[in-house]
Tab-separated table of C-alpha atoms in Angstrom:
chain	number	residue	atom	x	y	z
P	210	MET	CA	-141.284	-18.357	38.023
P	211	ILE	CA	-137.057	-18.116	37.683
P	212	ALA	CA	-136.065	-18.858	34.016
P	213	LEU	CA	-132.550	-20.316	33.558
P	214	VAL	CA	-132.231	-20.395	29.611
P	215	ASP	CA	-130.028	-23.475	28.467
P	216	TYR	CA	-128.789	-23.512	25.391
P	217	GLY	CA	-126.556	-26.761	25.434
P	218	ALA	CA	-123.351	-25.152	25.569
P	219	GLY	CA	-122.951	-23.914	29.621
P	220	ASN	CA	-122.634	-25.672	32.691
P	221	LEU	CA	-126.174	-25.094	34.187
P	222	THR	CA	-125.329	-27.053	36.965
P	223	SER	CA	-122.794	-24.440	39.358
P	224	VAL	CA	-125.963	-22.000	38.818
P	225	ARG	CA	-128.063	-23.784	39.267
P	226	LYS	CA	-126.273	-24.693	41.896
P	227	ALA	CA	-125.787	-20.939	43.791
P	228	LEU	CA	-129.124	-20.179	42.835
P	229	ILE	CA	-130.838	-22.245	45.656
P	230	ALA	CA	-128.355	-21.875	48.010
P	231	VAL	CA	-129.171	-18.407	48.450
P	232	GLY	CA	-133.404	-19.295	47.921
P	233	ALA	CA	-134.392	-19.189	44.446
P	234	SER	CA	-135.606	-22.263	42.552
P	235	PRO	CA	-134.671	-21.841	38.836
P	236	VAL	CA	-136.729	-23.499	36.747
P	237	THR	CA	-135.108	-25.089	33.222
P	238	PRO	CA	-137.373	-23.198	30.037
P	239	GLU	CA	-137.806	-25.615	26.939
P	240	ARG	CA	-139.825	-23.588	24.507
P	241	PRO	CA	-139.206	-19.603	24.044
P	242	ASP	CA	-142.463	-19.194	25.142
P	243	ASP	CA	-142.085	-20.403	28.901
P	244	LEU	CA	-140.475	-17.047	29.614
P	245	GLU	CA	-144.143	-15.779	29.639
P	246	ALA	CA	-144.465	-16.907	33.213
P	247	ALA	CA	-140.550	-16.093	34.087
P	248	ILE	CA	-140.662	-13.084	36.551
P	249	GLY	CA	-136.455	-13.749	36.709
P	250	ILE	CA	-133.944	-14.479	33.488
P	251	ILE	CA	-130.665	-16.004	33.902
P	252	VAL	CA	-128.641	-16.685	30.919
P	253	PRO	CA	-125.977	-17.941	31.982
P	254	GLY	CA	-122.735	-19.202	29.883
P	255	VAL	CA	-119.459	-20.710	29.047
P	256	GLY	CA	-117.672	-20.792	26.031
P	257	HIS	CA	-117.793	-19.947	22.370
P	258	PHE	CA	-119.904	-16.594	21.751
P	259	GLY	CA	-121.387	-18.630	18.864
P	260	ALA	CA	-123.090	-20.811	20.978
P	261	THR	CA	-125.242	-17.387	21.213
P	262	ARG	CA	-126.740	-18.298	17.730
P	263	SER	CA	-128.694	-21.116	19.618
P	264	LEU	CA	-130.449	-18.366	21.434
P	265	ASP	CA	-132.635	-17.840	18.000
P	266	ALA	CA	-135.199	-14.902	16.856
P	267	ALA	CA	-137.637	-17.476	19.265
P	268	TRP	CA	-136.232	-16.599	22.442
P	269	ARG	CA	-134.374	-13.268	20.875
P	270	ASP	CA	-138.502	-11.863	20.897
P	271	ALA	CA	-138.826	-14.024	23.931
P	272	VAL	CA	-136.415	-12.160	26.005
P	273	ARG	CA	-136.791	-9.285	24.960
P	274	ALA	CA	-140.335	-8.804	25.391
P	275	ALA	CA	-140.119	-10.430	28.904
P	276	ILE	CA	-137.239	-7.062	30.024
P	277	ALA	CA	-140.686	-5.039	28.282
P	278	ARG	CA	-143.138	-6.398	30.383
P	279	GLY	CA	-140.917	-5.438	34.056
P	280	ALA	CA	-138.681	-9.047	34.213
P	281	ALA	CA	-135.315	-8.998	35.259
P	282	VAL	CA	-132.998	-10.492	33.124
P	283	LEU	CA	-129.206	-11.251	33.770
P	284	GLY	CA	-126.779	-12.623	31.873
P	285	ILE	CA	-123.132	-14.003	32.966
P	286	CYS	CA	-120.461	-14.424	31.273
P	287	VAL	CA	-120.870	-14.768	27.295
P	288	GLY	CA	-124.624	-14.142	28.734
P	289	LEU	CA	-122.519	-10.479	29.540
P	290	GLN	CA	-121.719	-10.841	26.438
P	291	TRP	CA	-124.343	-11.749	24.341
P	292	MET	CA	-126.619	-8.654	25.713
P	293	PHE	CA	-123.990	-6.521	24.182
P	294	GLU	CA	-124.461	-5.682	20.170
P	295	GLY	CA	-122.062	-8.535	19.545
P	296	SER	CA	-118.653	-9.462	19.721
P	297	THR	CA	-115.627	-10.497	17.189
P	298	GLU	CA	-114.800	-13.863	18.595
P	299	SER	CA	-117.857	-14.498	15.963
P	300	ALA	CA	-118.808	-11.257	14.260
P	301	GLU	CA	-121.749	-13.497	12.095
P	302	THR	CA	-122.885	-14.216	15.836
P	303	PRO	CA	-125.526	-10.552	16.654
P	304	GLY	CA	-125.874	-10.228	20.560
P	305	LEU	CA	-129.323	-8.305	21.823
P	306	GLY	CA	-127.187	-5.123	21.664
P	307	LEU	CA	-128.891	-4.038	25.626
P	308	PHE	CA	-125.621	-2.817	25.940
P	309	PRO	CA	-123.380	-0.706	23.621
P	310	GLY	CA	-120.789	-1.761	21.987
P	311	GLN	CA	-118.878	-5.198	20.547
P	312	CYS	CA	-116.218	-7.496	22.557
P	313	ARG	CA	-113.067	-8.121	21.653
P	314	HIS	CA	-110.627	-10.049	22.458
P	315	LEU	CA	-108.423	-9.158	25.424
P	316	SER	CA	-104.926	-9.265	24.004
P	317	THR	CA	-106.578	-6.592	21.239
P	318	CYS	CA	-106.682	-3.041	22.532
P	319	GLU	CA	-104.657	0.035	21.162
P	320	GLY	CA	-103.002	0.772	24.616
P	321	ALA	CA	-102.963	-2.569	26.613
P	322	ALA	CA	-98.762	-1.459	27.477
P	323	ALA	CA	-98.625	-5.329	28.664
P	324	ALA	CA	-100.705	-7.005	25.743
P	325	SER	CA	-97.936	-8.723	24.136
P	326	ALA	CA	-97.481	-11.014	27.915
P	327	LEU	CA	-100.728	-10.718	28.577
P	328	LYS	CA	-101.943	-14.641	29.173
P	329	VAL	CA	-105.036	-15.446	27.866
P	330	PRO	CA	-107.842	-16.075	28.877
P	331	HIS	CA	-107.691	-14.348	32.225
P	332	VAL	CA	-108.112	-17.180	34.532
P	333	GLY	CA	-108.849	-16.598	38.375
P	334	TRP	CA	-109.366	-14.087	40.982
P	335	ASN	CA	-109.589	-10.954	40.020
P	336	SER	CA	-110.821	-7.441	41.951
P	337	LEU	CA	-113.521	-5.704	41.156
P	338	ASP	CA	-113.408	-1.854	41.343
P	339	VAL	CA	-117.513	-0.388	41.510
P	340	ARG	CA	-117.412	3.169	39.441
P	341	ARG	CA	-121.035	3.479	40.279
P	342	PRO	CA	-123.241	2.977	43.499
P	343	SER	CA	-125.828	-0.644	42.300
P	344	ALA	CA	-128.315	-2.222	44.825
P	345	LEU	CA	-127.286	-5.013	42.565
P	346	LEU	CA	-123.064	-4.346	44.413
P	347	GLU	CA	-124.958	-3.361	47.797
P	348	GLY	CA	-121.700	-5.016	50.039
P	349	ILE	CA	-119.728	-5.308	48.112
P	350	GLU	CA	-116.627	-2.980	47.510
P	351	THR	CA	-113.951	-2.283	45.761
P	352	GLY	CA	-111.235	-5.258	45.873
P	353	ASP	CA	-113.398	-7.291	46.599
P	354	GLN	CA	-112.750	-11.064	44.029
P	355	VAL	CA	-115.047	-12.104	41.939
P	356	TYR	CA	-113.890	-16.129	39.249
P	357	PHE	CA	-112.645	-14.751	35.745
P	358	THR	CA	-112.751	-18.044	32.860
P	359	HIS	CA	-113.164	-15.763	29.417
P	360	SER	CA	-110.957	-14.501	26.765
P	361	TYR	CA	-113.418	-11.291	25.201
P	362	ALA	CA	-114.597	-8.985	26.826
P	363	ALA	CA	-117.311	-6.219	26.704
P	364	PRO	CA	-115.708	-2.135	26.768
P	365	LEU	CA	-116.862	0.094	29.489
P	366	THR	CA	-120.273	1.888	29.540
P	367	ALA	CA	-122.208	4.162	31.119
P	368	ASP	CA	-124.129	1.441	33.078
P	369	THR	CA	-120.793	-0.084	33.831
P	370	VAL	CA	-121.057	-0.434	37.114
P	371	ALA	CA	-117.712	-2.042	38.401
P	372	SER	CA	-114.664	-2.967	36.397
P	373	THR	CA	-111.882	-5.668	36.145
P	374	THR	CA	-108.827	-4.346	34.560
P	375	TYR	CA	-106.358	-7.589	32.490
P	376	GLY	CA	-105.138	-6.042	29.706
P	377	TRP	CA	-107.813	-3.280	29.425
P	378	PRO	CA	-110.465	-2.113	31.891
P	379	PHE	CA	-113.742	-4.133	30.540
P	380	SER	CA	-116.820	-4.525	32.848
P	381	ALA	CA	-117.185	-7.266	35.182
P	382	VAL	CA	-120.482	-5.720	36.223
P	383	VAL	CA	-123.074	-4.336	33.795
P	384	ALA	CA	-126.827	-2.852	35.521
P	385	CYS	CA	-129.924	-1.035	33.935
P	386	ASP	CA	-132.904	-1.216	35.456
P	387	ARG	CA	-133.947	-4.718	35.175
P	388	VAL	CA	-131.316	-5.719	33.328
P	389	ALA	CA	-127.486	-6.634	35.149
P	390	ALA	CA	-124.799	-9.009	33.882
P	391	MET	CA	-121.739	-9.785	35.015
P	392	GLN	CA	-118.211	-11.446	32.988
P	393	PHE	CA	-116.964	-13.525	36.368
P	394	HIS	CA	-119.167	-16.467	37.444
P	395	PRO	CA	-120.811	-15.796	40.544
P	396	GLU	CA	-121.956	-18.647	40.795
P	397	LYS	CA	-117.709	-19.908	41.259
P	398	SER	CA	-117.298	-17.043	42.808
P	399	GLY	CA	-117.946	-18.252	47.029
P	400	GLU	CA	-119.565	-15.799	49.174
P	401	VAL	CA	-118.798	-12.445	47.181
P	402	GLY	CA	-120.054	-14.323	43.709
P	403	LEU	CA	-123.665	-15.571	46.597
P	404	ARG	CA	-124.368	-12.243	47.756
P	405	LEU	CA	-124.181	-10.184	44.105
P	406	LEU	CA	-126.391	-13.179	43.458
P	407	ARG	CA	-128.227	-12.975	46.657
P	408	ASN	CA	-128.843	-8.976	45.983
P	409	TRP	CA	-130.128	-9.619	42.220
P	410	TYR	CA	-133.083	-12.177	43.628
P	411	ARG	CA	-134.038	-10.165	46.013
P	412	ALA	CA	-134.481	-7.828	43.522
P	413	VAL	CA	-136.538	-10.055	40.893
M	3	MET	CA	-104.595	-7.192	39.886
M	4	LEU	CA	-105.097	-10.753	38.741
M	5	SER	CA	-104.547	-12.989	41.373
M	6	LYS	CA	-102.050	-16.431	42.245
M	7	ARG	CA	-104.125	-19.094	42.668
M	8	ILE	CA	-103.681	-22.016	45.638
M	9	ILE	CA	-105.196	-25.085	44.193
M	10	ALA	CA	-106.436	-27.771	46.453
M	11	CYS	CA	-105.868	-31.419	44.157
M	12	LEU	CA	-107.591	-33.826	45.098
M	13	ASP	CA	-106.390	-37.515	44.338
M	14	VAL	CA	-109.510	-39.964	44.299
M	15	ARG	CA	-108.936	-43.686	43.933
M	16	ASP	CA	-112.430	-45.957	45.166
M	17	GLY	CA	-113.936	-42.771	46.512
M	18	ARG	CA	-111.556	-41.838	48.385
M	19	VAL	CA	-108.135	-39.505	48.562
M	20	VAL	CA	-104.757	-41.176	48.726
M	21	LYS	CA	-102.253	-39.935	48.301
M	22	GLY	CA	-98.499	-40.966	47.518
M	23	VAL	CA	-94.753	-40.624	46.583
M	24	SER	CA	-93.464	-39.608	42.889
M	25	PHE	CA	-97.341	-41.879	42.185
M	26	GLU	CA	-95.745	-44.970	44.602
M	27	GLY	CA	-97.298	-46.315	47.732
M	28	LEU	CA	-100.258	-44.633	48.402
M	29	ARG	CA	-102.325	-44.351	51.393
M	30	ASP	CA	-105.821	-43.026	52.602
M	31	ALA	CA	-106.294	-39.172	53.368
M	32	GLY	CA	-109.899	-38.453	53.591
M	33	ASP	CA	-112.841	-38.659	52.308
M	34	PRO	CA	-113.484	-36.106	48.513
M	35	ALA	CA	-116.713	-34.026	49.897
M	36	ALA	CA	-115.495	-33.360	54.049
M	37	LEU	CA	-111.636	-32.741	52.365
M	38	ALA	CA	-113.204	-30.123	49.669
M	39	ARG	CA	-115.918	-28.673	52.320
M	40	ARG	CA	-112.682	-27.672	54.900
M	41	TYR	CA	-110.968	-26.007	51.733
M	42	ASN	CA	-113.956	-24.325	50.763
M	43	ILE	CA	-114.221	-22.852	54.156
M	44	GLU	CA	-110.149	-22.577	54.681
M	45	GLY	CA	-110.395	-20.131	51.426
M	46	ILE	CA	-108.737	-22.204	48.890
M	47	ASP	CA	-108.879	-20.440	45.455
M	48	GLU	CA	-109.740	-23.976	43.135
M	49	VAL	CA	-110.118	-27.518	43.511
M	50	VAL	CA	-108.976	-29.666	40.680
M	51	ILE	CA	-110.585	-34.099	41.103
M	52	LEU	CA	-107.807	-36.566	39.560
M	53	ASP	CA	-109.266	-40.178	39.313
M	54	VAL	CA	-105.485	-41.485	39.572
M	55	THR	CA	-106.737	-45.272	38.178
M	56	ALA	CA	-110.004	-44.421	36.243
M	57	THR	CA	-111.298	-46.982	34.389
M	58	ILE	CA	-114.668	-47.873	32.287
M	59	GLU	CA	-115.854	-49.326	35.480
M	60	ALA	CA	-115.054	-46.505	38.195
M	61	ARG	CA	-117.331	-44.538	35.533
M	62	GLN	CA	-120.359	-43.830	37.320
M	63	ALA	CA	-118.088	-43.971	40.838
M	64	ARG	CA	-115.743	-40.590	39.519
M	65	LEU	CA	-119.161	-38.885	38.484
M	66	HIS	CA	-120.498	-39.754	42.327
M	67	THR	CA	-117.371	-38.219	43.428
M	68	VAL	CA	-117.534	-34.939	41.409
M	69	ARG	CA	-121.147	-34.906	42.330
M	70	ALA	CA	-120.604	-35.135	46.215
M	71	VAL	CA	-117.498	-32.558	45.685
M	72	ALA	CA	-118.976	-29.102	43.934
M	73	ALA	CA	-121.489	-29.810	46.169
M	74	GLU	CA	-119.059	-28.171	48.607
M	75	LEU	CA	-118.712	-25.833	46.128
M	76	PHE	CA	-118.333	-22.132	45.337
M	77	ILE	CA	-115.096	-22.509	43.900
M	78	PRO	CA	-113.462	-23.477	40.840
M	79	LEU	CA	-113.682	-27.219	40.008
M	80	CYS	CA	-111.213	-29.679	37.909
M	81	VAL	CA	-111.815	-32.881	36.742
M	82	GLY	CA	-108.926	-35.237	35.619
M	83	GLY	CA	-108.691	-38.430	35.058
M	84	GLY	CA	-109.682	-41.346	32.428
M	85	ILE	CA	-111.187	-38.739	30.273
M	86	ARG	CA	-111.134	-40.103	26.994
M	87	THR	CA	-114.513	-38.805	24.569
M	88	ASP	CA	-116.230	-35.992	24.328
M	89	GLU	CA	-118.773	-38.159	26.252
M	90	ASP	CA	-116.566	-38.373	29.154
M	91	ALA	CA	-116.027	-34.886	29.258
M	92	ALA	CA	-119.713	-33.782	28.928
M	93	ALA	CA	-120.994	-36.689	31.419
M	94	ILE	CA	-117.733	-34.516	34.029
M	95	ILE	CA	-119.308	-30.808	33.189
M	96	GLU	CA	-123.149	-31.928	33.836
M	97	ALA	CA	-122.076	-33.754	36.939
M	98	GLY	CA	-120.627	-30.219	38.212
M	99	ALA	CA	-117.062	-30.246	36.812
M	100	ASP	CA	-116.121	-26.502	34.939
M	101	LYS	CA	-113.082	-27.194	33.719
M	102	VAL	CA	-111.932	-30.841	32.501
M	103	SER	CA	-107.797	-31.324	32.507
M	104	LEU	CA	-106.670	-34.179	29.582
M	105	ASN	CA	-103.502	-36.299	29.648
M	106	SER	CA	-103.156	-39.907	28.581
M	107	ALA	CA	-105.916	-39.065	26.518
M	108	ALA	CA	-105.169	-35.643	24.590
M	109	LEU	CA	-101.074	-37.458	24.172
M	110	ALA	CA	-102.638	-40.038	22.599
M	111	THR	CA	-105.508	-37.767	20.237
M	112	PRO	CA	-104.285	-34.485	20.514
M	113	SER	CA	-107.253	-33.556	18.544
M	114	LEU	CA	-109.306	-34.301	21.478
M	115	ILE	CA	-108.253	-30.856	23.279
M	116	THR	CA	-110.077	-28.869	20.320
M	117	THR	CA	-113.139	-31.611	19.738
M	118	LEU	CA	-113.530	-30.224	23.706
M	119	ALA	CA	-112.747	-26.819	23.257
M	120	SER	CA	-114.579	-25.959	20.792
M	121	ARG	CA	-117.539	-27.771	22.389
M	122	TYR	CA	-116.858	-25.897	26.384
M	123	GLY	CA	-114.616	-22.764	25.523
M	124	SER	CA	-110.316	-23.176	25.891
M	125	GLN	CA	-111.495	-22.112	29.896
M	126	ALA	CA	-112.463	-25.283	30.249
M	127	VAL	CA	-110.422	-27.083	28.426
M	128	VAL	CA	-106.618	-28.620	31.383
M	129	VAL	CA	-104.240	-30.653	29.644
M	130	ALA	CA	-102.257	-32.219	32.251
M	131	ILE	CA	-98.577	-32.997	31.678
M	132	ASP	CA	-96.872	-35.140	33.621
M	133	ALA	CA	-92.860	-34.432	33.175
M	134	ARG	CA	-89.588	-36.185	34.698
M	135	ARG	CA	-86.408	-34.866	34.323
M	136	GLN	CA	-84.128	-37.043	31.632
M	137	ASP	CA	-81.425	-36.437	29.441
M	138	GLY	CA	-81.913	-33.041	30.055
M	139	ARG	CA	-84.931	-32.292	29.222
M	140	PHE	CA	-88.620	-32.555	30.641
M	141	ALA	CA	-89.167	-35.329	29.479
M	142	VAL	CA	-93.191	-36.430	29.077
M	143	TYR	CA	-94.649	-39.497	31.228
M	144	ALA	CA	-98.507	-41.797	30.213
M	145	ARG	CA	-100.038	-43.403	31.654
M	146	SER	CA	-100.340	-41.682	35.766
M	147	GLY	CA	-96.591	-41.789	35.066
M	148	GLN	CA	-95.498	-44.361	33.833
M	149	ALA	CA	-95.338	-44.372	30.271
M	150	ARG	CA	-92.547	-42.408	28.955
M	151	THR	CA	-93.354	-40.310	25.661
M	152	GLN	CA	-90.710	-38.661	22.828
M	153	ARG	CA	-92.498	-35.749	24.010
M	154	ASP	CA	-90.599	-32.786	25.323
M	155	ALA	CA	-93.065	-31.222	28.280
M	156	VAL	CA	-92.356	-27.155	27.224
M	157	GLU	CA	-93.033	-28.437	22.840
M	158	TRP	CA	-96.647	-30.409	23.924
M	159	ALA	CA	-97.885	-28.075	26.248
M	160	ARG	CA	-97.014	-25.219	23.077
M	161	GLU	CA	-98.686	-27.664	20.954
M	162	ALA	CA	-101.463	-28.114	23.644
M	163	GLU	CA	-101.788	-24.270	23.753
M	164	SER	CA	-102.686	-24.089	19.891
M	165	ARG	CA	-104.608	-26.709	19.966
M	166	GLY	CA	-107.042	-25.313	22.389
M	167	ALA	CA	-106.084	-26.141	25.726
M	168	GLY	CA	-107.052	-22.692	28.053
M	169	GLU	CA	-104.387	-23.985	30.585
M	170	ILE	CA	-100.997	-26.108	31.356
M	171	LEU	CA	-101.515	-28.593	34.579
M	172	LEU	CA	-97.585	-29.477	35.653
M	173	THR	CA	-96.949	-31.708	37.340
M	174	SER	CA	-93.333	-32.559	38.050
M	175	ILE	CA	-93.083	-36.461	39.041
M	176	ASP	CA	-89.382	-36.215	40.053
M	177	ARG	CA	-90.895	-33.711	43.449
M	178	ASP	CA	-94.869	-35.583	44.204
M	179	GLY	CA	-95.917	-35.642	46.860
M	180	THR	CA	-91.600	-35.073	48.716
M	181	GLY	CA	-91.789	-31.798	50.174
M	182	GLN	CA	-88.824	-30.265	48.484
M	183	GLY	CA	-90.535	-28.072	46.548
M	184	PHE	CA	-91.629	-26.857	43.386
M	185	ASP	CA	-89.569	-27.957	40.035
M	186	LEU	CA	-88.062	-24.237	39.356
M	187	GLU	CA	-86.542	-24.336	36.109
M	188	MET	CA	-89.487	-26.734	34.843
M	189	THR	CA	-91.885	-24.607	35.443
M	190	ALA	CA	-90.382	-21.052	33.880
M	191	CYS	CA	-89.180	-22.616	30.838
M	192	MET	CA	-93.025	-24.535	30.742
M	193	SER	CA	-94.691	-20.563	31.630
M	194	GLU	CA	-92.456	-18.040	29.595
M	195	ALA	CA	-92.911	-20.342	26.402
M	196	CYS	CA	-97.066	-20.312	27.222
M	197	GLY	CA	-99.266	-17.873	27.178
M	198	ILE	CA	-101.732	-19.524	28.670
M	199	PRO	CA	-101.686	-20.034	33.167
M	200	ILE	CA	-98.653	-22.603	33.923
M	201	ILE	CA	-100.365	-24.515	37.490
M	202	ALA	CA	-97.155	-26.485	38.702
M	203	SER	CA	-97.439	-29.619	40.457
M	204	GLY	CA	-95.316	-31.901	42.145
M	205	GLY	CA	-93.297	-30.722	45.682
M	206	ALA	CA	-94.992	-28.236	48.111
M	207	GLY	CA	-94.058	-29.115	51.297
M	208	THR	CA	-93.270	-25.605	52.647
M	209	LEU	CA	-94.619	-22.312	53.162
M	210	GLU	CA	-91.899	-20.667	50.620
M	211	HIS	CA	-91.801	-23.470	48.195
M	212	PHE	CA	-95.107	-21.051	47.149
M	213	VAL	CA	-93.189	-18.101	47.360
M	214	ASP	CA	-90.502	-19.344	44.996
M	215	VAL	CA	-93.068	-20.929	42.732
M	216	PHE	CA	-94.441	-17.454	42.257
M	217	THR	CA	-91.605	-15.282	41.491
M	218	THR	CA	-88.870	-18.094	40.306
M	219	GLY	CA	-90.551	-20.307	38.778
M	220	ARG	CA	-93.445	-17.726	36.988
M	221	ALA	CA	-96.725	-19.527	38.144
M	222	ASP	CA	-100.131	-18.632	37.457
M	223	ALA	CA	-101.370	-20.737	40.046
M	224	ALA	CA	-99.761	-23.914	42.276
M	225	LEU	CA	-100.975	-27.103	43.390
M	226	ALA	CA	-100.934	-28.983	46.357
M	227	ALA	CA	-102.544	-32.021	47.962
M	228	SER	CA	-100.552	-33.859	50.950
M	229	MET	CA	-99.316	-30.404	52.842
M	230	PHE	CA	-103.021	-29.462	52.562
M	231	HIS	CA	-104.572	-33.284	53.388
M	232	PHE	CA	-102.766	-33.936	56.046
M	233	GLN	CA	-102.660	-30.509	56.987
M	234	SER	CA	-98.949	-30.213	58.385
M	235	HIS	CA	-99.571	-26.007	56.572
M	236	ARG	CA	-103.267	-24.017	56.745
M	237	VAL	CA	-104.259	-22.718	53.530
M	238	ALA	CA	-105.259	-18.597	55.284
M	239	ASP	CA	-100.645	-18.996	56.891
M	240	LEU	CA	-100.236	-19.416	52.573
M	241	LYS	CA	-102.018	-16.124	51.601
M	242	ALA	CA	-100.809	-14.440	54.894
M	243	LEU	CA	-97.164	-15.191	53.966
M	244	LEU	CA	-98.108	-14.715	50.161
M	245	ALA	CA	-99.807	-11.079	50.548
M	246	ALA	CA	-96.675	-9.737	52.604
M	247	ARG	CA	-94.663	-11.043	50.013
M	248	ASP	CA	-96.861	-8.580	47.523
M	249	ILE	CA	-98.004	-11.532	45.632
M	250	PRO	CA	-100.699	-10.956	44.636
M	251	VAL	CA	-103.754	-13.014	46.154
M	252	ARG	CA	-106.943	-13.863	47.014
M	253	ARG	CA	-108.049	-13.158	50.418
M	254	THR	CA	-111.664	-14.433	51.881
M	255	ARG	CA	-113.568	-12.267	54.958
M	256	THR	CA	-112.933	-15.430	57.079
M	257	CYS	CA	-108.859	-15.698	56.283
């Protein structure tokens, strides 16, 4: 089963449609226990980091347990941010901490030269910079464009396989073992996005 | 680098795409889903559906159109027209829209911007402003250009931003459907005054108009309807021209 987690803050319609287009049949789990049957879990998200509070301890434990038994997990947008330690957007809401670092506002970075002139949210098609080979990025090249819409972003980590620069270079795709996440919306990124989802689903 | 977006606008009435001049004299331009399919293949970056005569009775029909168009797209979809409440927005988003565009309702109840931005995030809330040059300023009109308000377009855009809007869709009523080019001065004024992306709309008639609006007009995105619907110009040709002028655009592998 491919579980598409609904925590009430996202547009699941688009993600579901894109998953179906790459051959998956996503199911929306009603309770954390439902994740026990999942071989793949998608944590989508648009909107505010604080919305991930709906993913309470029971959900967090269920996702951790699924990862521990080898399920593949994919975070999208706020779902990526949730996999980091937290976000300055909602300091009281902890992330899952699968990747190190805090997410922060795109306009807040030392050394971001033109940060004051930066329009935020970062909306639109921006290019990927492939930093490390990854099965998830098969067929994807530096320069390929994907659709972003966000105001906060995650720092680069050892697991960043592709980055994007807007104000500062941030994690666009992170992948470590069976855990992966994308800051952009693959379900809204045309053929490039579908390719990424297909790569992910094939590895599930 | 962040690309400049090319957006196709589907003005929908009674389930059909229509297009007029300065919001008047609407003529049929086809089936929304069929047009969306064509634009997706041609490499458009985003689609906007504006229900130009949305009424309470038409809500269900509108949702049907949104679903049919969303089914054709794996690119962003924004929907506007008659969205007055949180429930209206929820239904539109559930039907497959990524963003909602508020116009008259935001003017009547500016707090709606904040309500929706809190629930869905600023990136999901576009404030559409229809403006006309009048008495040396840019006057805001409500109700599909029918009702003049006392607001100045630039001031209203700044207020919308402070209330949580993620983008401004700025339409020049004077230029709408004329093909005479975007109102570059108005667009540049707005872009300089706001910290959020500005989508320029109204007046696109030639490919050069897009070069102008991304340079002189300082727009982040540009929207057109007539010139795409009636196939006077191809999206791929537009992207090629912009790229040749060093304006960053998304190139799809087929274009």
